[in-house]
Amino acid sequence: MVATFAPGKKVSLAEFDAIYESVKNWGKWGPDDELGTLNYITPEHVRRAAGLVRSGRQVSMEIPINTVAGPDNPNQAIHFMTMGHDIDLKSHGLGFALDFMAMACHGDCHTHVDALCHISYKGLTYGGRPALEVVNSQGATALDIANIGNGLVGRGVLLDIPRFRGVKWLEPGEAVTRAELEACEKAQGVEIGEGDIFVYRTGHHRRRLELGAWDNSWPPVGEGKAGLHVDTVPWMHERHMAAFLPDGDGEAVPSTVEGMLYPIHPLQITAMGMLTADSLQFEDLAKACEEEGRFEFMVVGLPLRLPGGTGSPWNPIAIF
Amino acid sequence: MVATFAPGKKVSLAEFDAIYESVKNWGKWGPDDELGTLNYITPEHVRRAAGLVRSGRQVSMEIPINTVAGPDNPNQAIHFMTMGHDIDLKSHGLGFALDFMAMACHGDCHTHVDALCHISYKGLTYGGRPALEVVNSQGATALDIANIGNGLVGRGVLLDIPRFRGVKWLEPGEAVTRAELEACEKAQGVEIGEGDIFVYRTGHHRRRLELGAWDNSWPPVGEGKAGLHVDTVPWMHERHMAAFLPDGDGEAVPSTVEGMLYPIHPLQITAMGMLTADSLQFEDLAKACEEEGRFEFMVVGLPLRLPGGTGSPWNPIAIF
Amino acid sequence: MVATFAPGKKVSLAEFDAIYESVKNWGKWGPDDELGTLNYITPEHVRRAAGLVRSGRQVSMEIPINTVAGPDNPNQAIHFMTMGHDIDLKSHGLGFALDFMAMACHGDCHTHVDALCHISYKGLTYGGRPALEVVNSQGATALDIANIGNGLVGRGVLLDIPRFRGVKWLEPGEAVTRAELEACEKAQGVEIGEGDIFVYRTGHHRRRLELGAWDNSWPPVGEGKAGLHVDTVPWMHERHMAAFLPDGDGEAVPSTVEGMLYPIHPLQITAMGMLTADSLQFEDLAKACEEEGRFEFMVVGLPLRLPGGTGSPWNPIAIF
Amino acid sequence: MVATFAPGKKVSLAEFDAIYESVKNWGKWGPDDELGTLNYITPEHVRRAAGLVRSGRQVSMEIPINTVAGPDNPNQAIHFMTMGHDIDLKSHGLGFALDFMAMACHGDCHTHVDALCHISYKGLTYGGRPALEVVNSQGATALDIANIGNGLVGRGVLLDIPRFRGVKWLEPGEAVTRAELEACEKAQGVEIGEGDIFVYRTGHHRRRLELGAWDNSWPPVGEGKAGLHVDTVPWMHERHMAAFLPDGDGEAVPSTVEGMLYPIHPLQITAMGMLTADSLQFEDLAKACEEEGRFEFMVVGLPLRLPGGTGSPWNPIAIF
């Protein structure tokens, strides 16, 4: 049964909690499961994803790393040279150029992937473990990003909502519902199934490129951003989707839940144990899908193997 | 014609310079080429690489990021929590765990990929551009890692020298020659061809796991490391190989060239414009090759899109 | 002879260069001098400065370190916990809280002191040394901040221009002239002499506290800031002042020199070799001067001993 | 009454807890006190300290910041150039050299000062506040280093134990007792009184300079270090000393308390609320004291104003 919500009306916290309970995968893959919905991806899924490679075209879904602070980038990445070709290495003309980089793993406009330890709800993380034990002041002791060390490989399906609506982008605050996602699937002639990677485009990055950056960071007090209605989460759950790659981060701000600022994160990450990414860009991908005439492709996303990490910058690609 | 070198005798600087000239790809793909030997990888190569995916097994080639200083890790990576689940976000029990990471892009025991701007020889970088223009004190203005933003995808072939020799690992200072690489190919029943990715195992990481870390960082004054004889570079050049993924970094230390501490880097990167990586680990890969019964696989390596970067941490994987 | 400049008229580059030549201290204290105008401070000056301590009141001149990006703080400082009291040290209840800090040494709204290597003009640094030798891609090889490792101690004299004018602060773009500084001295009944520390208040920080941050960082394209007319530099030179502590950084933006964005820095640092600081706050100091009934006090400023550093954060204090 | 402990015999945890109770200053200066023993320093103490300035000689007590990892420096400081004089600022020959620094505030061989929030014992910090409230995952909410923003100014007295014993330095593991400190005072003809700053030399840094670095970091499993017997803490308490500046960090490792690895820190910081510093060097100071013929001097130490910080790098100086 699908809960329905009146359009324009906020979902209550009680309804939120009911969804939360209904999409829980806790214990489904054992009490110590570290992978969550990645368990849905079988060797057969990987093989079929590779089978989608025909033209050999590769498309990055990462925003170039941004070292300049701005309204949506309060904690800009850091990149410095540490040695240049002016230094004489005293080896017959050999020179090294070296550098150093630093970044918040969850910077709002830096493309990254979340570990399952990243979000807690009511003191618990995915699987029901106490959040203060899962992450202490020195890092994560479980559910860290290193668990995804062998990478995400699977079939990606793009749902391009601005294309479906015939607009350039969704405006801040717009929340796409399950009904619209299903209509978009039909219009595009694709279906996202078990073990698939849901690539969700709102046009967030295109808006940024055309209008400039705006304040949409945490805490969500600025202009807001387009995302998902919470009624889409049961849909992902029923379909057994394995991963979620959005531009923006999936959250509609202001949110669709009364009194809950960020409802999508705890539903996906804490309840479902779903692999989710954050702040991708699909401008090149959307164009490639048009040109290739299809909305499905092989996806490869490779987090850094950061022990204790709650996330990682990454550069996932689509291969056509 | 293949230059031959007497075993145990150092190559002279004049011989080194002759090799350097003979493997130059400067101008081959235009005066402003930013890709070097990646130009050898065609859509057909990508498609065939994907065709190697049969069991769906994924194997990481990254060493877990190491935040503890040691003899081969003088500039350890940095990983800090910046928020824990103890912070009340005032949103009905929602909690975020956030962290921050920092690292030298070319840290000696951190798996990374080099940009073509990384190495200069006699004041020039790949293509003959002046090194001090290509990299200034604020970063690279050309040949940076962002040029590989769509990632490395291709057919990888592992040559497992310790397996070939029947040893656990090569000892520091050992330099594998072209003749041995060709013999290893034959023994393994594989051949590395145009557009392929040469995955080169010396057992460096296994030695580290079993004996502990040793001093093999720059400057090369410590115990040294196993790598390649310079006579292997013309072989890579003739074969039109696209990329080089070693454990260690390909350099034999002490080097095989008299008076040149690091000869492989300028030959591969500056003369050839070859995509090279550094400090991978193939312990899981070697086991997987045995179990899968083959030494070829799809490789995907995805550098971060760091504008101006001379390299990037990455987590390349093999898919079987 | 004092050059005079018509009010409201820009100084030409030729006039700037004439001032530059006239205030040069190159070679005055030997060819390898690393101290510049600190040479003016004798033991007697230190003793007399200590003699100014009567009430024992201590007043900080540092702005609290700012970890939040903003229009005048594009490279905010970084401060993270690295361990909290939640970690069990297994020593009978002992707990450590540890943290990590990072900052640009010359961040625009972080109180810091400049080393003499910080500024070059026409390829040379203080003393006429080639700038590319004095600072290479790995740090300063001379004129670094570590030269001031024993600290700045001396008699400070505050000239409080907003108080003199009867305003809350100077507006961006206002440039105080030598004539006004001398008039302010007379009005306050003080004189800045040889070996003294010139503490120069424009009210920059008060403006920030009351109106909020504004864009006044490099490059100087924003709202600008209040500072000094270049005709004040010969005055500092003639008086043999030892050091300069401003709120803001002494530069009027837009500058008083046609075609030169930042004229005060090369005059003070490169030509004179003057110890200069940047981005102090004198709100507490101005109040203390009023209450203590005097504008002179002991100053102590202690840069970190950072070898190769071009500057250092610091927290200089006045002692009454 | 002074507790006495048999030489060579470990102090028990019960005895430790008795000392802890006996030296508590909790509540002495009000329930919300943030200053601890700095309350002992009156304006009169500051004035008298300034009165000690006679020769004007300034001596740094900071170890130059160390950016190279080593056995006692596992978390080396970071210092990078971010711009060099090669960058054209397009302003008639003006050049800036800029850099960036980063460090752990409590790095073992970096001179720093501790905030009162740094140490907890049995879940409490100074004043009896709950440690997990005083420091959360984002920093200190009380007892932070910014409380000492106006700096430490007072009369410093050096007790030079190696000089007293006629040795070059104390060996790791040696613990100086109250009796020896008092004997040293007499031999030197000085007395440390209320509001004074106890400067305590073991020769730790001289040993490092002559023998090289050794492993004496936390956890204390290496060669150890010289420090204090716990019986010295009641002596500091009775004397109403204001601050403690040691080379090393005051801890004898192995410690003098059975089952407690670091007993001095909780006694000084948590129980007494004493301002303590860490990892100073007194090689220049010891020489200066000999040459000046006295062991007392003005001390100025200026922590950075880091809100929420648990400590700060600093460069305290002695002025004679």
GROMACS .gro file of N, CA and C in nm, chain A residues 3 18 44 55 58 65 69 81 83 91 104 121 124 161 171 184 203 228 264 273 289:
model
   63
    3ALA      N    1   0.124   0.511   0.081
    3ALA     CA    2   0.066   0.627   0.151
    3ALA      C    3   0.055   0.742   0.051
   18ALA      N    4   0.620   0.681   1.054
   18ALA     CA    5   0.558   0.561   0.997
   18ALA      C    6   0.633   0.518   0.870
   44GLU      N    7   2.545  -1.077  -1.134
   44GLU     CA    8   2.468  -1.066  -1.258
   44GLU      C    9   2.437  -0.919  -1.291
   55SER      N   10   2.916   0.247  -2.691
   55SER     CA   11   2.994   0.350  -2.761
   55SER      C   12   3.127   0.379  -2.693
   58GLN      N   13   3.266   0.802  -2.197
   58GLN     CA   14   3.277   0.815  -2.051
   58GLN      C   15   3.236   0.957  -2.010
   65ILE      N   16   3.644   2.035  -0.833
   65ILE     CA   17   3.663   2.073  -0.692
   65ILE      C   18   3.680   2.224  -0.682
   69ALA      N   19   3.557   3.007  -0.166
   69ALA     CA   20   3.440   3.012  -0.080
   69ALA      C   21   3.327   3.085  -0.151
   81MET      N   22   5.027   2.417  -0.380
   81MET     CA   23   5.153   2.359  -0.425
   81MET      C   24   5.244   2.342  -0.305
   83MET      N   25   5.571   2.191  -0.378
   83MET     CA   26   5.701   2.205  -0.442
   83MET      C   27   5.674   2.237  -0.589
   91SER      N   28   6.946   1.615  -0.964
   91SER     CA   29   6.948   1.489  -1.036
   91SER      C   30   6.935   1.516  -1.185
  104ALA      N   31   3.645   1.910   0.334
  104ALA     CA   32   3.542   1.848   0.416
  104ALA      C   33   3.478   1.738   0.332
  121TYR      N   34   1.943   0.890   1.359
  121TYR     CA   35   1.808   0.938   1.390
  121TYR      C   36   1.769   0.881   1.526
  124LEU      N   37   2.033   0.653   1.685
  124LEU     CA   38   2.074   0.526   1.625
  124LEU      C   39   2.118   0.547   1.480
  161ILE      N   40   1.421   1.519  -1.455
  161ILE     CA   41   1.293   1.585  -1.427
  161ILE      C   42   1.278   1.717  -1.504
  171GLU      N   43   1.298   2.469  -0.935
  171GLU     CA   44   1.328   2.582  -0.847
  171GLU      C   45   1.344   2.534  -0.702
  184CYS      N   46   0.774   1.005  -1.516
  184CYS     CA   47   0.898   1.034  -1.588
  184CYS      C   48   0.958   0.905  -1.643
  203GLY      N   49   1.846   1.957  -1.206
  203GLY     CA   50   1.904   2.074  -1.273
  203GLY      C   51   1.971   2.171  -1.177
  228LEU      N   52   1.328   1.581  -0.321
  228LEU     CA   53   1.227   1.476  -0.327
  228LEU      C   54   1.120   1.495  -0.221
  264ILE      N   55   1.490   1.323   0.407
  264ILE     CA   56   1.530   1.219   0.312
  264ILE      C   57   1.654   1.143   0.362
  273GLY      N   58   1.959   0.203   0.482
  273GLY     CA   59   2.099   0.166   0.456
  273GLY      C   60   2.134   0.181   0.310
  289CYS      N   61   2.302   1.142  -2.267
  289CYS     CA   62   2.184   1.055  -2.278
  289CYS      C   63   2.104   1.091  -2.403
   0.00000   0.00000   0.00000
